[in-house]
Coordinates of C-alpha atoms in Angstrom, one line a residue:
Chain A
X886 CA 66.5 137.2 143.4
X887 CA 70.1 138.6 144.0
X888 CA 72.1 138.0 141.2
X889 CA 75.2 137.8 143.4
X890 CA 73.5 135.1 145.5
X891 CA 72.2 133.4 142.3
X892 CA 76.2 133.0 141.3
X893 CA 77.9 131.9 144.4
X894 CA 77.0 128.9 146.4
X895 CA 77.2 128.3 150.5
X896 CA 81.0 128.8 150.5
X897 CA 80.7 131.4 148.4
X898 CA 82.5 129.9 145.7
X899 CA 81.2 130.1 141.9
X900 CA 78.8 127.9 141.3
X901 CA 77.1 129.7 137.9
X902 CA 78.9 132.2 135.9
X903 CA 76.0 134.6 134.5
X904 CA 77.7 138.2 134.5
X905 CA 80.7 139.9 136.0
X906 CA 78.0 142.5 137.8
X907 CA 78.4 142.1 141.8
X908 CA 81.4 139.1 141.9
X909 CA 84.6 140.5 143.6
X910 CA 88.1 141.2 142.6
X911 CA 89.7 138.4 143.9
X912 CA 87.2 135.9 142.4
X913 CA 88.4 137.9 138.7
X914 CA 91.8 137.3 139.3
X915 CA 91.5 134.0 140.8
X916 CA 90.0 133.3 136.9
X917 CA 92.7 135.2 135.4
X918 CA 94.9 133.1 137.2
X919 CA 94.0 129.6 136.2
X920 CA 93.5 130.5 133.1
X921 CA 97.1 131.2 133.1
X922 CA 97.7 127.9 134.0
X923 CA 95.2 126.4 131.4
X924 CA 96.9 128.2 128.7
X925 CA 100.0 126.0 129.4
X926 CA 97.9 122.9 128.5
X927 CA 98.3 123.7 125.2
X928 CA 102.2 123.1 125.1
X929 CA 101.5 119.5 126.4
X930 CA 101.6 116.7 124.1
X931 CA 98.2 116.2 125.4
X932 CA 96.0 118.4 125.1
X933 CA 93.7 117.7 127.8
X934 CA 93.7 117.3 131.7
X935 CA 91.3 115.1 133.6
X936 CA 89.5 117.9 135.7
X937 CA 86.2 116.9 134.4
X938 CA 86.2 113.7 133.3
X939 CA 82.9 112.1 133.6
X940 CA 80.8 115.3 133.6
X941 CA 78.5 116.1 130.6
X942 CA 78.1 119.8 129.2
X943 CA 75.7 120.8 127.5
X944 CA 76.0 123.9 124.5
X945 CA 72.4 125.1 124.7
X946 CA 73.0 127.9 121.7
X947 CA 69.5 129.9 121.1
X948 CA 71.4 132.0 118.8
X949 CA 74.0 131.3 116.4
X950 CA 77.8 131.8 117.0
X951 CA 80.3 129.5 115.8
X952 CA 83.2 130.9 117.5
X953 CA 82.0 130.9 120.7
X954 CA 80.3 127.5 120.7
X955 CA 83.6 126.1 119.4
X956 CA 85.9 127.5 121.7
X957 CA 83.6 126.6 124.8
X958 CA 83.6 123.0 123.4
X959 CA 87.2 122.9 123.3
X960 CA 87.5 123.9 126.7
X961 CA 85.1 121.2 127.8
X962 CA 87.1 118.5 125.8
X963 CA 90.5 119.9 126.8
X964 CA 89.0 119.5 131.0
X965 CA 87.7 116.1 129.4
X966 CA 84.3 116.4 129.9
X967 CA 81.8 115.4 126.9
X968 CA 79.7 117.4 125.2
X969 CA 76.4 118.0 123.3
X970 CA 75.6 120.3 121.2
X971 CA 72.4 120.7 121.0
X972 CA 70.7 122.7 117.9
X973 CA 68.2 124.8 119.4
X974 CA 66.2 125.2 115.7
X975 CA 66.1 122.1 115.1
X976 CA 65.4 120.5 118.7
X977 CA 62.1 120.1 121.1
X978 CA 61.3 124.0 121.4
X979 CA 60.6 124.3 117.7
X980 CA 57.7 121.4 118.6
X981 CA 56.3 123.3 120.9
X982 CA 58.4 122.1 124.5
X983 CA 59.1 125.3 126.7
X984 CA 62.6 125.8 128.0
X985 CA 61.7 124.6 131.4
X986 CA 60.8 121.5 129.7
X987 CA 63.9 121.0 128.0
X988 CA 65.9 121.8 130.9
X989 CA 64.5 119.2 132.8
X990 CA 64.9 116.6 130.3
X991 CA 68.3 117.1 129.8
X992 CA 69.1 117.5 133.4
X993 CA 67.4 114.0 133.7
X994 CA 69.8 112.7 131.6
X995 CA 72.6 113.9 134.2
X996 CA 74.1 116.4 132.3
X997 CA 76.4 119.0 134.7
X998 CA 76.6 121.8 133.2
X999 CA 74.4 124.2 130.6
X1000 CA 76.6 126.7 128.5
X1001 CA 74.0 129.0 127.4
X1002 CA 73.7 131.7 124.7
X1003 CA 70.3 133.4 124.0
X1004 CA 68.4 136.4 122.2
X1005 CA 66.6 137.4 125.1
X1006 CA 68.7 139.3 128.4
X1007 CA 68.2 137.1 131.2
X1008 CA 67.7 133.8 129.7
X1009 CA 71.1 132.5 131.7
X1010 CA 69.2 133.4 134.6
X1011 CA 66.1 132.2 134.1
X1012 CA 67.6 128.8 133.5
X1013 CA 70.6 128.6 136.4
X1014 CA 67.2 129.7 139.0
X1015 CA 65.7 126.7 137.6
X1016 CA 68.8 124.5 137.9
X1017 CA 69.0 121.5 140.2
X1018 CA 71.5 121.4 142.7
X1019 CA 74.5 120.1 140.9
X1020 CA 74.0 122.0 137.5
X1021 CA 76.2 124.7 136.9
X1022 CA 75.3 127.4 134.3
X1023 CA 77.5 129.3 132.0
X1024 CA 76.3 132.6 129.9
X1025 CA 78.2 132.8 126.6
X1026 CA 75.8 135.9 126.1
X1027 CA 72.2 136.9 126.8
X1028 CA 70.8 139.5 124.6
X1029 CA 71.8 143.2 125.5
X1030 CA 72.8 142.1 128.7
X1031 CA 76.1 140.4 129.4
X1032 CA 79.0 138.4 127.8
X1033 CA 80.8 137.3 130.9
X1034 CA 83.4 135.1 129.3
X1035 CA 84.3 137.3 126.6
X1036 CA 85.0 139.8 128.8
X1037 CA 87.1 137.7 131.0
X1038 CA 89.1 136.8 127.5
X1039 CA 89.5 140.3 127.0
X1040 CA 91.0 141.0 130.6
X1041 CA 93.4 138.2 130.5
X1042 CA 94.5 139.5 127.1
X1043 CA 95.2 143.2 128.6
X1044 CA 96.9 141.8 131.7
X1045 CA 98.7 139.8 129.4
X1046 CA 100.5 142.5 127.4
X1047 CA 99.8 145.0 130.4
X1048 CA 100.5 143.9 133.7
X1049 CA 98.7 145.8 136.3
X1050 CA 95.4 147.3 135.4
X1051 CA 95.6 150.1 138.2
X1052 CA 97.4 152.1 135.5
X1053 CA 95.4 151.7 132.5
X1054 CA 93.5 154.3 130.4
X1055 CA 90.9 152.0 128.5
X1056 CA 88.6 153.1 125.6
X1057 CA 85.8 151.0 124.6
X1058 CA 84.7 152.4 120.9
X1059 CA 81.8 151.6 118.9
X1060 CA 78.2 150.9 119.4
X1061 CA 77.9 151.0 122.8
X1062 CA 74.4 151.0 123.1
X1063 CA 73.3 147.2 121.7
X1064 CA 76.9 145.7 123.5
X1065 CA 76.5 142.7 126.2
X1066 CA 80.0 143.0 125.5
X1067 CA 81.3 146.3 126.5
X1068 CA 78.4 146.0 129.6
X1069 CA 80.5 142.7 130.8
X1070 CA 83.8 144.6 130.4
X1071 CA 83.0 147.9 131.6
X1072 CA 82.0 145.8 135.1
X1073 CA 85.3 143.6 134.9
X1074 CA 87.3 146.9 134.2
X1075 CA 85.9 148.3 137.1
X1076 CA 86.4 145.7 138.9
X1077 CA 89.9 145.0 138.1
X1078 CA 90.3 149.0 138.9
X1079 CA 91.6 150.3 136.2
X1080 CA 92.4 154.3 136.0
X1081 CA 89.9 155.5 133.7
X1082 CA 86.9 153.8 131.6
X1083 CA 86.1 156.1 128.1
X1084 CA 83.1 154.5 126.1
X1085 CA 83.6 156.4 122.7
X1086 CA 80.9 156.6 119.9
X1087 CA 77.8 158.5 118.0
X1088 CA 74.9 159.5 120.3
X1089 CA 72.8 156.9 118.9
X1090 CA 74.9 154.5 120.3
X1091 CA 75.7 155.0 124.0
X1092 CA 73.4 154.5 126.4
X1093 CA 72.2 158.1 127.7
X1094 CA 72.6 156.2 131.0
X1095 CA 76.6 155.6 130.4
X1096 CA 78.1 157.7 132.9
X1097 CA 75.8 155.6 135.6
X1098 CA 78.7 152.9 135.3
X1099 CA 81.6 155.2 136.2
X1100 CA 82.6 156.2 132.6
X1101 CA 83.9 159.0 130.6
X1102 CA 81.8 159.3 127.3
X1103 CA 83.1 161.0 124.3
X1104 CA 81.6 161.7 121.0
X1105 CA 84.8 162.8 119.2
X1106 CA 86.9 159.8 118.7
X1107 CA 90.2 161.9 118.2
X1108 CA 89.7 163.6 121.5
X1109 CA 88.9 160.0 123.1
X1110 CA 92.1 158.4 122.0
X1111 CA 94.4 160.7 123.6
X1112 CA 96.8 158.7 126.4
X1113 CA 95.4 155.8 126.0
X1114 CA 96.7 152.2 127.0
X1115 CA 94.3 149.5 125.2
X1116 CA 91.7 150.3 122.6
X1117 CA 89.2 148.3 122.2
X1118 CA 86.7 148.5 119.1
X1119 CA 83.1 147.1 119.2
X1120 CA 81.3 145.5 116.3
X1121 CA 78.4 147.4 114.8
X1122 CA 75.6 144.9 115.7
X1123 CA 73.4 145.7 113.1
X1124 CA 71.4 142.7 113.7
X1125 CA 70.5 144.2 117.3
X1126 CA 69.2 148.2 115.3
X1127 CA 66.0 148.2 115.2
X1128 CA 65.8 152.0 113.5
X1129 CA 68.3 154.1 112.2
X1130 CA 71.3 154.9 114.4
X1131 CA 73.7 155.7 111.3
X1132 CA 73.7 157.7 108.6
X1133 CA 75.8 155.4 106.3
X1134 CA 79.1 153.2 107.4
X1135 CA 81.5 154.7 105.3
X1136 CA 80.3 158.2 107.4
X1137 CA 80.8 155.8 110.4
X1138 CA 84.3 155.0 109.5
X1139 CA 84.9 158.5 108.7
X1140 CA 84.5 159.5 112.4
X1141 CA 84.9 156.1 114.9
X1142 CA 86.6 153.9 112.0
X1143 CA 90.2 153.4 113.6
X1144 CA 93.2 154.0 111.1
X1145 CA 96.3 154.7 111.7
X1146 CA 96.3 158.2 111.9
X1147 CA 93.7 158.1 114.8
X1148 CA 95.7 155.5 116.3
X1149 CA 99.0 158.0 116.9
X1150 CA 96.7 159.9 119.3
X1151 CA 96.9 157.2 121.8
X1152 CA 100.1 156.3 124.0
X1153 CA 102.8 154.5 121.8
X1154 CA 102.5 151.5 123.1
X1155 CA 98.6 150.8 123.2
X1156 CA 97.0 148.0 122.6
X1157 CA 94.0 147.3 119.8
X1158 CA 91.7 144.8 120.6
X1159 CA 88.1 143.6 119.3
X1160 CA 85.8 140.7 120.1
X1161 CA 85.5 140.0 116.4
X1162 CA 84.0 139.0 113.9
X1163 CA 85.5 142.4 112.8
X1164 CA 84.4 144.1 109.7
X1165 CA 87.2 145.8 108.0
X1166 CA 86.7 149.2 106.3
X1167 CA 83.7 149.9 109.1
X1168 CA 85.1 150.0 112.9
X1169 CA 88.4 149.4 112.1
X1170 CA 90.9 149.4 109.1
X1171 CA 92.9 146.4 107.9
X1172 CA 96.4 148.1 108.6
X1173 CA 95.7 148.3 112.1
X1174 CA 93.7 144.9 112.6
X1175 CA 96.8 143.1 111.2
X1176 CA 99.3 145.8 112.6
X1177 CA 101.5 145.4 115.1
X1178 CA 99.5 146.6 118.2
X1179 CA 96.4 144.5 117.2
X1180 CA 96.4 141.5 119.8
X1181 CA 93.3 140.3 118.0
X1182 CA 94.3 137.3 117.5
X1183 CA 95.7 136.9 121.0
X1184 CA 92.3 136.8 122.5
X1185 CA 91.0 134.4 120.0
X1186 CA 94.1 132.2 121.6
X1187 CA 93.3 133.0 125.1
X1188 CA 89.6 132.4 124.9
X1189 CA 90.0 128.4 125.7
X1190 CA 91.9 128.6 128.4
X1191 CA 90.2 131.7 129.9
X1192 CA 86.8 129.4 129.2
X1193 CA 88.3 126.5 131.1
X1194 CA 89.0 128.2 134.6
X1195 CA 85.8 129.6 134.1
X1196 CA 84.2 126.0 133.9
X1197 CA 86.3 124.2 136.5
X1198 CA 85.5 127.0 138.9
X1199 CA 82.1 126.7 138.6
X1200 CA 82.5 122.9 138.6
X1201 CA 84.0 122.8 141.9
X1202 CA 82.5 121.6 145.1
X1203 CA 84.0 122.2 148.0
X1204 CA 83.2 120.6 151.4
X1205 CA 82.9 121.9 154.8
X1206 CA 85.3 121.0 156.3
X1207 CA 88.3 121.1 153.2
X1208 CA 90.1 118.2 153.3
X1209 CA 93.5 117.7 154.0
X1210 CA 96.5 118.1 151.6
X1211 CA 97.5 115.7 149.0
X1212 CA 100.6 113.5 149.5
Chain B
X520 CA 120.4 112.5 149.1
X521 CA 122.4 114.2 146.2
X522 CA 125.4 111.4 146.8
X523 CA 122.3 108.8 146.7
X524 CA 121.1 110.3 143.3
X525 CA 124.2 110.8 141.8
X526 CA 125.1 106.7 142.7
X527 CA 121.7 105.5 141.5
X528 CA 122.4 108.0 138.1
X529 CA 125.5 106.8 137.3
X530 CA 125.2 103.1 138.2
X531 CA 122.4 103.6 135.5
X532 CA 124.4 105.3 133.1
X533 CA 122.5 108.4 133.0
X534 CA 124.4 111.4 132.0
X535 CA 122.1 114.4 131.4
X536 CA 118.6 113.8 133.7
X537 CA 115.7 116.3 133.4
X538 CA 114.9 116.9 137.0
X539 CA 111.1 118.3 137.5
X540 CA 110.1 119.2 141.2
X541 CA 106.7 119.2 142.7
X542 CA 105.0 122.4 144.0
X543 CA 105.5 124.1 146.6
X544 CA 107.9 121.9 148.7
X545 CA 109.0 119.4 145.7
X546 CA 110.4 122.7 143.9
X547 CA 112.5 124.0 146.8
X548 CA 114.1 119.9 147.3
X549 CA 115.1 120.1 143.7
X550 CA 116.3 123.5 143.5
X551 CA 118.9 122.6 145.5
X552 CA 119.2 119.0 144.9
X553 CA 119.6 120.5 141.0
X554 CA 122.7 122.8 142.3
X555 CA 124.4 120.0 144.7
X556 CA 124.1 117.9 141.2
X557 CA 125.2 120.1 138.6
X558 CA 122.5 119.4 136.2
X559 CA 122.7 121.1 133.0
X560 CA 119.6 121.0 131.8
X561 CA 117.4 123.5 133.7
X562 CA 115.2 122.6 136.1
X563 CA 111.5 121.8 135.7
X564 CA 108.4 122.7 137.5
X565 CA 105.0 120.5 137.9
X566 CA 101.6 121.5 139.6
X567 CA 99.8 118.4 139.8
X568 CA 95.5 120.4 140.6
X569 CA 94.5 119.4 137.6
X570 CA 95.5 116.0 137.8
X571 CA 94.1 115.6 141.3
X572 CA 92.1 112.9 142.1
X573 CA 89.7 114.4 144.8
X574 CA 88.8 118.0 142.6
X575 CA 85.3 116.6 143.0
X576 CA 85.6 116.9 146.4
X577 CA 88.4 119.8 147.4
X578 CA 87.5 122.0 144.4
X579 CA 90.7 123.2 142.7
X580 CA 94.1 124.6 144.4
X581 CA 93.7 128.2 144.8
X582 CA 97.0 129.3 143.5
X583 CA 97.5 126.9 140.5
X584 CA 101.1 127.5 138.7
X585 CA 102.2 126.6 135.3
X586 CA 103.8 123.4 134.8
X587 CA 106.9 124.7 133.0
X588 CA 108.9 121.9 131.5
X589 CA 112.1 123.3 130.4
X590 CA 112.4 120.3 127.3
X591 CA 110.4 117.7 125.7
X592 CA 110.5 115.0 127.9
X593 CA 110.3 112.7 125.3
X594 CA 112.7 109.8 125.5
X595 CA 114.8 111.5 128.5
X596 CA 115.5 110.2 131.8
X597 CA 113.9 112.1 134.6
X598 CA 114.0 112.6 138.3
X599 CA 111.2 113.8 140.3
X600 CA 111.4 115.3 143.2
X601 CA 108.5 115.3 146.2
X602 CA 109.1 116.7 149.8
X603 CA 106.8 114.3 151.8
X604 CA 105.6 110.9 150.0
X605 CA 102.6 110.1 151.8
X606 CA 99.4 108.1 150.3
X607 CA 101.4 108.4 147.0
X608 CA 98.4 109.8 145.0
X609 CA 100.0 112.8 144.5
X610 CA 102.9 111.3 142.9
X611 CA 100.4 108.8 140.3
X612 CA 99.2 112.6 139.5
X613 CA 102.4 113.7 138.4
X614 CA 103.3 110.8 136.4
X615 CA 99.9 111.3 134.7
X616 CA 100.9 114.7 134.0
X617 CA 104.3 114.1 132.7
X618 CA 103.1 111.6 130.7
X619 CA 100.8 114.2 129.1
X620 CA 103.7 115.8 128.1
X621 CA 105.2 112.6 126.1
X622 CA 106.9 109.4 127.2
X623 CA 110.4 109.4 129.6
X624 CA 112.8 106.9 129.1
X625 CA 112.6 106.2 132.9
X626 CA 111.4 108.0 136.2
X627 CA 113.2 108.1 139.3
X628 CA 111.3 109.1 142.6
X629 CA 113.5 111.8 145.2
X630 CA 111.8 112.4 148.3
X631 CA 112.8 114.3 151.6
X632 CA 110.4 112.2 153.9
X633 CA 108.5 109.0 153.1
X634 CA 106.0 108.2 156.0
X635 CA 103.4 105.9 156.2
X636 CA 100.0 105.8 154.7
X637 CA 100.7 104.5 151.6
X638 CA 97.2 104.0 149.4
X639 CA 98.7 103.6 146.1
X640 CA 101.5 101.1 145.3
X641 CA 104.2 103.7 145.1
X642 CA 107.6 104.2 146.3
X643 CA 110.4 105.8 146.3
X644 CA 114.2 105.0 144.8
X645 CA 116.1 108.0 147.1
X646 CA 114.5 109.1 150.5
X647 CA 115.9 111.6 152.4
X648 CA 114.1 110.8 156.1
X649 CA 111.9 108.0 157.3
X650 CA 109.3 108.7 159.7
X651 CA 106.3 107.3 161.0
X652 CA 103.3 109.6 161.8
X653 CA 100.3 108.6 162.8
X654 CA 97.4 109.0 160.1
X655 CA 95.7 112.2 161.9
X656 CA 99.4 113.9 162.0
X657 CA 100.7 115.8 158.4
X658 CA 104.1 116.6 158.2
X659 CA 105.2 120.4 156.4
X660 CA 107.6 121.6 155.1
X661 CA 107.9 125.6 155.4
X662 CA 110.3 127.3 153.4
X663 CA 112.1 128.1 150.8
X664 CA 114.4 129.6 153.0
X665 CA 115.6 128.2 155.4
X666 CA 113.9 124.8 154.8
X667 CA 112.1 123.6 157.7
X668 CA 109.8 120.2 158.5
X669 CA 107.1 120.5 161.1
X670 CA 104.7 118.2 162.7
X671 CA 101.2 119.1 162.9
X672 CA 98.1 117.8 164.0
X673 CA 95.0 117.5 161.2
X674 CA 91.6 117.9 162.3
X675 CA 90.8 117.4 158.3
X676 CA 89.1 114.4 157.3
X677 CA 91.0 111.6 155.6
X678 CA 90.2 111.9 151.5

C-alpha cells in the first residue's frame, strides 16, 4: 500500500503519522508551526488546553523507552486527552493474543488514538492498515526504520536556534547504519531543503546505500566537520549490532568521539545536538554535551510540544464543506 | 469606542488595564484602541484554536499564533477586544484561555460590531457598530491597514 496514502486521509490532511518519507514541506512546517504555539502552553498557569478532551490514547510500547513514552503522555494530558499505558510484557500478547487481536480489543473499548513503538520496522504500519476509521496512529519508532517524532523534535530545535534551513550545512555522526533516527531526519532535512546533508562515521556503520538519500558520506570526522551549521551525534545502538562493527569504544572516540578540538572545525556558531540517552566518553565528550553550543537539552524541552501538533493534526477531522468562521 | 472605554474604566476606578486582543481582527481593534488609550502596559495577544469548541469538526486553524500575554494576569483588570461578536462562542473560548493563564480581577468585552446570532449568553460592555445580518451573511474585517468591514455571503454550513 502507498505509504503516503496510508498517512493522509480524503482531504489529504494527516490522519496517521508513521514516517516523514513522502509527506510534503508544507505539512513539516505546518507541524513546526503549531508546535510553536504548543510550546507557549507551557507559560500558562495551566498546563493543558482542551483540544482533545474526551479522546482516549493509547501508549502501545513493544520496546522499552521511558523518555519517549513520558513525553508523548504529557503531550496527551497537556491536549487533555487520557491515557493508557499499556505494558506490552506484561499484557495479552505474552498469553498468546496476536496484535491484531489486541488492537481490536482496545479499539472496542473506543480508544482514538495508538502511539506505537516496536522492535520490528513496520509494526506502525501494520497496525494504522488495520485501524478503524477514526483511529489515528502515531510511530514513536519502528525498529531500523523510522522515528518520525524525534525527528520533528530535532527540526523545531534547529529552526529554533537557526532560522531558515535553506542555508544549513548538517552532519549527522555516528552509527548510521542501525538509526531510525538519522533515516527520519535525513527525510525531514531534505524535506525542509537544507543545503547539504553529511552522514559521518566508520564503514561499518553507514549504510553502503547512503548516498541513495542525497548525502555526502565521510569517513574522516575532521574532514566532515568543516563549515558546518548543526552537528548532530547518534547514539551507538549496541543493542541493534548484531556482530562486530567496532574495534573498541575508546578507538571509537578516538576518531567520531566529538571534543572540543573537533568541534573548532565546524562554523563558530554550530549547533550540537543528540537524541540522547547520550553516553559520555563514547560519541561525545562531557565538555561539549554541557557546553555552550549543546542544545541538548533544548530538544528534550521541545519534544512535548513538537508531540502535541503532531497528535492534534492527526486528530483532526475536517468536513467537506469547512465550516464557517467562529464568532 | 476609546471615549466609551476610557468612561466605563474610570467610572470603575481602573487605572492600569491589561488589554489582550483577539486574532486576526481583535488584535488590529486593540492596537489602536491600546494607542488612543495610552495603556502602559503592553498589549496582549490571544489565539483562541485550541480552545475552540468545533476542532472535532473544523480541524485546527491553519496558522495558529502564540498567545503572548505580556504579564501575569493574575488579579488585574482586563479588556478584551473582538472585531465582530457574533454567536459569542469565540469569546467563552478566550475567557477559557485567559483563565488558563490565572484569575483577572474583572473582564470587560470591546467589540467593533455586535450582530445577531447570539448562541451563548454573552455580551458586550463597549460596541463600536450594531448591525443586523442575516444568519447566512458573515461580516469581515480586512486589514490591518487601512481597516475595512465587508459583507459577505456564506455558503458554509451553520456549526
Amino acid at each position: 500500500m502507498d505509504k503516503r496514502n496510508l498517512q493522509l486521509d480524503d482531504n489529504g490532511q494527516l490522519r496517521h503519522f508513521l514516517t516523514i518519507e513522502g509527506l510534503k514541506r508544507q505539512l513539516l512546517i505546518d507541524i513546526l508551526d503549531a508546535a510553536e504555539s504548543f510550546s507557549s502552553v507551557t507559560e500558562q498557569t495551566v498546563k493543558k488546553v482542551p483540544l482533545l478532551r474526551g479522546k482516549t490514547i493509547v501508549n502501545l510500547f513493544f520496546e522499552a523507552s521511558t523518555r519517549t513514552r513520558t513525553t508523548f503522555e504529557l503531550a496527551a494530558k497537556r491536549l487533555s486527552a487520557d491515557v493508557l499505558n499499556i505494558n506490552i510484557n506484561a499484557s495479552a500478547t505474552s498469553k498468546g493474543e496476536t496484535l491484531l487481536d489486541t488492537q481490536r480489543n482496545l479499539e472496542a473499548m473506543h480508544c482514538d488514538m495508538f502511539v506505537v513503538r516496536h522492535a520490528v520496522s513496520g509494526a506502525a504500519h501494520f497496525i494504522a492498515r488495520h485501524a478503524a476509521a477514526h483511529v489515528s496512529v502515531i510511530n514513536a519508532g519502528d525498529g531500523r526504520h523510522a522515528h518520525p517524532t524525534q525527528a520533528m523534535l530535532d527540526m523545531f530545535t534547529i529552526r529554533h536556534h537557526k532560522g531558515d534551513f535553506h542555508r544549513l550545512r548538517v552532519a549527522i555522526v555516528g552509527d548510521i547504519l542501525h538509526s531510525r533516527v538519522a533515516r527520519s531526519q535525513i527525510h525531514a532535512l531534505s524535506t525542509l531543503g537544507v543545503e547539504e546533508i553529511r552522514v559521518i562515521g566508520p564503514k561499518t556503520l553507514i549504510p553502503p546505500e547512503a548516498h541513495t538519500l542525497g548525502v555526502h558520506v565521510h569517513h574522516d570526522l575532521r574532514a566532515g566537520l568543516r563549515d558546518i551549521d548543526v552537528v548532530i551525534m547518534l547514539r551507538l545502538q549496541h543493542e541493534r549490532m548484531l556482530g562486530a562493527f567496532l574495534p573498541s569504544e575508546h578507538e571509537y572516540f578516538q576518531l567520531y568521539g566529538l571534543t572540543e578540538a573537533k568541534l573548532e572545525l565546524a562554523k563558530p556558531d554550530a549547533i550540537i545536538m543528540h537524541p540522547g540517552p547520550i553516553n559520555r566518553g563514547v560519541e561525545i565528550d562531557s565538555a561539549v554535551a554541557d557546553g555552550p553550543q549543546s542544545v541538548i537539552l533544548n530538544q528534550v524541552a521541545h519534544g512535548t510540544a513538537v508531540r502535541m501538533a503532531i497528535m492534534a493534526k492527526a486528530m483532526q477531522r475536517l468536513p467537506s464543506p469547512p465550516a464557517r468562521e467562529l464568532h | 469606542m476609546a471615549a466609551a472605554l476610557r468612561t466605563l474604566l474610570d467610572g470603575q476606578d481602573i487605572a492600569d488595564p491589561v488589554m489582550v486582543g483577539i486574532y486576526t481582527g481583535g488584535v488590529w481593534i486593540a492596537q489602536r484602541l491600546h494607542q488612543l488609550l495610552r495603556l502602559e502596559c503592553p498589549l496582549g495577544t490571544l489565539d483562541i484554536s485550541f480552545y475552540r469548541d468545533d476542532f472535532t469538526r473544523v480541524g485546527m486553524n491553519p496558522q495558529v499564533r502564540p498567545s503572548l500575554l505580556p504579564v501575569n494576569i493574575e488579579g488585574r483588570h482586563i479588556i478584551l477586544v473582538d472585531d465582530v461578536l457574533n454567536t459569542g462562542r469565540t469569546i467563552r473560548a478566550a475567557l477559557n484561555e485567559l483563565f488558563d493563564y490565572g484569575r483577572p480581577a474583572s473582564i470587560l468585552l470591546a467589540v467593533l460590531v455586535e450582530r445577531g446570532g447570539r448562541e451563548l449568553p454573552i455580551q458586550a460592555d463597549v460596541v463600536g457598530t450594531r448591525v443586523k445580518v442575516a444568519r447566512d451573511q458573515h461580516i469581515k474585517l480586512h486589514g490591518p491597514a487601512p481597516l475595512r468591514l465587508s459583507l459577505v455571503e456564506s455558503a458554509r454550513p451553520k456549526v
